């Protein structure tokens, strides 16, 4: 295994495939009840524009196979997505609901995914720790945030074990997507003693 490294253009297809395995996209891709090509959507509107904020974990023992993907950056640093090229149905269904979330400026984990045959081997933890280190380097000590499918109980347990807490919820307008939970670093919140002092 190697370190988490910056993704390169030749990793885009693997990044998209990995993101398609995560809770909300897995459901949407499998059901495709909205009639969208989610792989094409992710490639064009999310992964390619955010390649500078994308990272991969390579398995050097298996020919540098991508075994993990991470997309993260300070929230305000994400390149704005050009939604004008996207259908109004997609904008309303995928983008608008997130405007209701109260996401303060933080270091945002947009995607974290591990290939199925490598799950439960510490790779998710490695990717999460890499995001924490990047957050610290960017001045966001203990100030991480992410959105996770509210139905992804395994992912929610994982993020709780990494010190994240649920902070808000948003319902999606596309039926293929479950509600999302906004999660934040637990240490970012004031303790009872701090509030009362």
Tab-separated table of C-alpha atoms in Angstrom:
chain	number	residue	atom	x	y	z
A	1	UNK	CA	0.000	0.000	0.000
A	2	UNK	CA	1.151	3.577	-0.509
A	3	UNK	CA	0.364	6.978	0.903
A	4	UNK	CA	-2.639	9.035	-0.074
A	5	UNK	CA	-1.549	10.979	-3.168
A	6	UNK	CA	-3.082	13.614	-5.396
A	7	UNK	CA	-5.330	12.163	-8.083
A	8	UNK	CA	-4.314	12.597	-11.698
A	9	UNK	CA	-6.499	12.823	-14.812
A	10	UNK	CA	-6.045	9.098	-15.514
A	11	UNK	CA	-7.678	8.363	-12.113
A	12	UNK	CA	-10.994	10.097	-12.963
A	13	UNK	CA	-12.812	6.946	-14.112
A	14	UNK	CA	-11.707	5.017	-11.011
A	15	UNK	CA	-12.713	7.919	-8.747
A	16	UNK	CA	-16.161	8.039	-10.339
A	17	UNK	CA	-16.607	4.267	-10.024
A	18	UNK	CA	-15.629	4.387	-6.350
A	19	UNK	CA	-17.938	7.315	-5.597
A	20	UNK	CA	-20.747	5.402	-7.349
A	21	UNK	CA	-20.341	2.689	-4.700
A	22	UNK	CA	-21.082	5.068	-1.827
A	23	UNK	CA	-24.529	4.990	-0.225
A	24	UNK	CA	-26.539	7.627	-2.085
A	25	UNK	CA	-24.984	7.134	-5.493
A	26	UNK	CA	-25.068	3.334	-5.200
A	27	UNK	CA	-28.852	3.535	-4.785
A	28	UNK	CA	-29.266	6.099	-7.560
A	29	UNK	CA	-27.063	4.196	-10.023
A	30	UNK	CA	-28.769	0.875	-9.268
A	31	UNK	CA	-32.324	2.186	-9.485
A	32	UNK	CA	-31.773	4.979	-12.011
A	33	UNK	CA	-35.366	6.026	-11.335
A	34	UNK	CA	-34.498	9.626	-12.198
A	35	UNK	CA	-33.270	8.796	-15.713
A	36	UNK	CA	-29.871	10.436	-15.124
A	37	UNK	CA	-26.536	8.958	-16.110
A	38	UNK	CA	-24.946	9.390	-12.683
A	39	UNK	CA	-21.501	8.286	-13.831
A	40	UNK	CA	-21.501	10.954	-16.548
A	41	UNK	CA	-22.945	13.488	-14.099
A	42	UNK	CA	-20.247	12.771	-11.496
A	43	UNK	CA	-17.480	12.902	-14.091
A	44	UNK	CA	-18.581	16.154	-15.676
A	45	UNK	CA	-19.878	18.169	-12.753
A	46	UNK	CA	-18.159	16.859	-9.623
A	47	UNK	CA	-14.975	14.837	-10.151
A	48	UNK	CA	-13.302	16.531	-13.133
A	49	UNK	CA	-13.813	20.098	-11.807
A	50	UNK	CA	-12.570	19.033	-8.359
A	51	UNK	CA	-9.569	16.969	-9.442
A	52	UNK	CA	-7.248	19.369	-7.597
A	53	UNK	CA	-9.103	18.405	-4.390
A	54	UNK	CA	-9.112	14.655	-5.151
A	55	UNK	CA	-6.794	12.032	-3.706
A	56	UNK	CA	-6.293	8.302	-4.138
A	57	UNK	CA	-4.771	5.508	-2.099
A	58	UNK	CA	-2.866	3.097	-4.319
A	59	UNK	CA	-2.134	-0.574	-3.694
A	60	UNK	CA	1.487	-0.750	-4.835
A	61	UNK	CA	1.502	-4.537	-4.437
A	62	UNK	CA	-1.190	-4.785	-7.131
A	63	UNK	CA	0.115	-2.517	-9.854
A	64	UNK	CA	-0.932	0.772	-8.258
A	65	UNK	CA	-4.594	-0.192	-8.222
A	66	UNK	CA	-6.767	2.569	-6.723
A	67	UNK	CA	-8.218	1.147	-3.496
A	68	UNK	CA	-9.468	4.351	-1.907
A	69	UNK	CA	-10.683	7.773	-2.969
A	70	UNK	CA	-10.932	11.046	-1.092
A	71	UNK	CA	-12.269	14.409	-2.261
A	72	UNK	CA	-11.742	17.163	0.316
A	73	UNK	CA	-10.708	20.792	0.750
A	74	UNK	CA	-11.650	23.906	2.654
A	75	UNK	CA	-15.304	24.312	1.767
A	76	UNK	CA	-14.772	27.758	0.267
A	77	UNK	CA	-11.906	26.470	-1.912
A	78	UNK	CA	-13.973	24.016	-3.925
A	79	UNK	CA	-14.125	25.128	-7.515
A	80	UNK	CA	-17.690	26.274	-8.149
A	81	UNK	CA	-19.597	23.829	-10.267
A	82	UNK	CA	-20.920	25.257	-13.527
A	83	UNK	CA	-24.527	24.218	-12.978
A	84	UNK	CA	-25.605	26.116	-16.124
A	85	UNK	CA	-24.640	23.062	-18.189
A	86	UNK	CA	-26.831	20.801	-16.084
A	87	UNK	CA	-30.551	20.190	-16.527
A	88	UNK	CA	-32.861	22.203	-14.230
A	89	UNK	CA	-34.246	18.888	-12.876
A	90	UNK	CA	-30.753	17.809	-11.810
A	91	UNK	CA	-29.947	21.181	-10.258
A	92	UNK	CA	-33.151	21.233	-8.249
A	93	UNK	CA	-32.826	17.608	-7.191
A	94	UNK	CA	-29.122	17.359	-6.405
A	95	UNK	CA	-27.854	20.840	-5.596
A	96	UNK	CA	-30.660	22.944	-4.158
A	97	UNK	CA	-31.306	20.804	-1.038
A	98	UNK	CA	-27.732	21.364	0.163
A	99	UNK	CA	-28.297	25.128	0.181
A	100	UNK	CA	-30.551	24.605	3.208
A	101	UNK	CA	-27.738	23.074	5.266
A	102	UNK	CA	-25.927	25.370	7.633
A	103	UNK	CA	-22.393	24.363	6.678
A	104	UNK	CA	-19.958	26.883	8.151
A	105	UNK	CA	-16.571	27.359	6.599
A	106	UNK	CA	-14.795	24.141	7.418
A	107	UNK	CA	-12.617	21.508	5.818
A	108	UNK	CA	-15.216	19.541	3.887
A	109	UNK	CA	-14.960	15.850	2.960
A	110	UNK	CA	-16.967	15.673	-0.257
A	111	UNK	CA	-16.332	11.952	-0.838
A	112	UNK	CA	-14.534	9.093	0.904
A	113	UNK	CA	-14.765	5.632	-0.643
A	114	UNK	CA	-12.958	2.285	-0.420
A	115	UNK	CA	-13.165	-0.571	-2.940
A	116	UNK	CA	-15.396	-3.382	-1.676
A	117	UNK	CA	-12.711	-6.068	-1.348
A	118	UNK	CA	-10.520	-3.763	0.768
A	119	UNK	CA	-13.146	-2.540	3.240
A	120	UNK	CA	-12.726	-3.209	6.972
A	121	UNK	CA	-8.930	-3.185	6.587
A	122	UNK	CA	-8.230	0.318	7.895
A	123	UNK	CA	-8.247	2.055	4.514
A	124	UNK	CA	-11.188	4.315	5.360
A	125	UNK	CA	-9.393	5.300	8.560
A	126	UNK	CA	-6.225	6.031	6.558
A	127	UNK	CA	-8.189	8.252	4.168
A	128	UNK	CA	-9.989	10.019	7.023
A	129	UNK	CA	-6.710	10.628	8.881
A	130	UNK	CA	-5.243	12.047	5.652
A	131	UNK	CA	-8.195	14.462	5.454
A	132	UNK	CA	-7.601	15.457	9.091
A	133	UNK	CA	-3.917	16.123	8.357
A	134	UNK	CA	-4.836	18.212	5.296
A	135	UNK	CA	-7.362	20.127	7.415
A	136	UNK	CA	-4.712	20.897	10.043
A	137	UNK	CA	-2.224	21.985	7.372
A	138	UNK	CA	-4.865	24.330	5.925
A	139	UNK	CA	-5.644	25.856	9.347
A	140	UNK	CA	-8.832	23.889	10.054
A	141	UNK	CA	-7.749	22.062	13.222
A	142	UNK	CA	-10.718	20.011	14.493
A	143	UNK	CA	-13.037	21.635	11.962
A	144	UNK	CA	-14.121	18.912	9.531
A	145	UNK	CA	-17.551	18.491	7.979
A	146	UNK	CA	-19.168	16.042	5.572
A	147	UNK	CA	-22.581	14.932	4.358
A	148	UNK	CA	-23.496	11.243	4.506
A	149	UNK	CA	-26.581	9.329	3.474
A	150	UNK	CA	-28.883	9.073	6.493
A	151	UNK	CA	-29.522	5.424	5.570
A	152	UNK	CA	-25.804	4.514	5.517
A	153	UNK	CA	-25.664	3.236	9.081
A	154	UNK	CA	-22.249	1.625	8.612
A	155	UNK	CA	-20.758	4.876	7.309
A	156	UNK	CA	-22.394	6.852	10.109
A	157	UNK	CA	-20.949	4.444	12.710
A	158	UNK	CA	-17.529	4.798	11.052
A	159	UNK	CA	-17.672	8.607	11.130
A	160	UNK	CA	-18.865	8.553	14.749
A	161	UNK	CA	-15.872	6.340	15.595
A	162	UNK	CA	-13.657	8.956	13.950
A	163	UNK	CA	-15.025	11.687	16.229
A	164	UNK	CA	-17.760	13.135	14.020
A	165	UNK	CA	-21.269	13.946	15.263
A	166	UNK	CA	-24.539	14.476	13.402
A	167	UNK	CA	-25.368	18.176	13.137
A	168	UNK	CA	-28.177	18.631	10.582
A	169	UNK	CA	-30.301	16.753	8.032
A	170	UNK	CA	-31.509	17.531	4.502
A	171	UNK	CA	-34.072	15.725	2.364
A	172	UNK	CA	-33.247	15.323	-1.308
A	173	UNK	CA	-35.776	16.157	-4.013
A	174	UNK	CA	-34.814	13.233	-6.249
A	175	UNK	CA	-36.548	10.033	-5.105
A	176	UNK	CA	-33.457	7.888	-5.713
A	177	UNK	CA	-31.583	9.691	-2.937
A	178	UNK	CA	-32.195	9.231	0.792
A	179	UNK	CA	-31.883	12.179	3.204
A	180	UNK	CA	-28.357	13.285	4.083
A	181	UNK	CA	-26.871	13.986	7.504
A	182	UNK	CA	-24.394	16.797	7.948
A	183	UNK	CA	-21.661	15.659	10.313
A	184	UNK	CA	-19.106	17.853	12.073
A	185	UNK	CA	-16.011	17.310	14.189
A	186	UNK	CA	-17.208	16.755	17.737
A	187	UNK	CA	-14.300	18.737	19.165
A	188	UNK	CA	-15.400	21.795	17.145
A	189	UNK	CA	-18.375	22.273	19.461
A	190	UNK	CA	-18.092	23.895	22.885
A	191	UNK	CA	-18.303	21.659	25.911
A	192	UNK	CA	-20.927	22.193	28.609
A	193	UNK	CA	-18.225	23.646	30.861
A	194	UNK	CA	-17.129	26.104	28.161
A	195	UNK	CA	-20.703	27.264	27.547
A	196	UNK	CA	-21.424	27.744	31.261
A	197	UNK	CA	-18.183	29.527	32.170
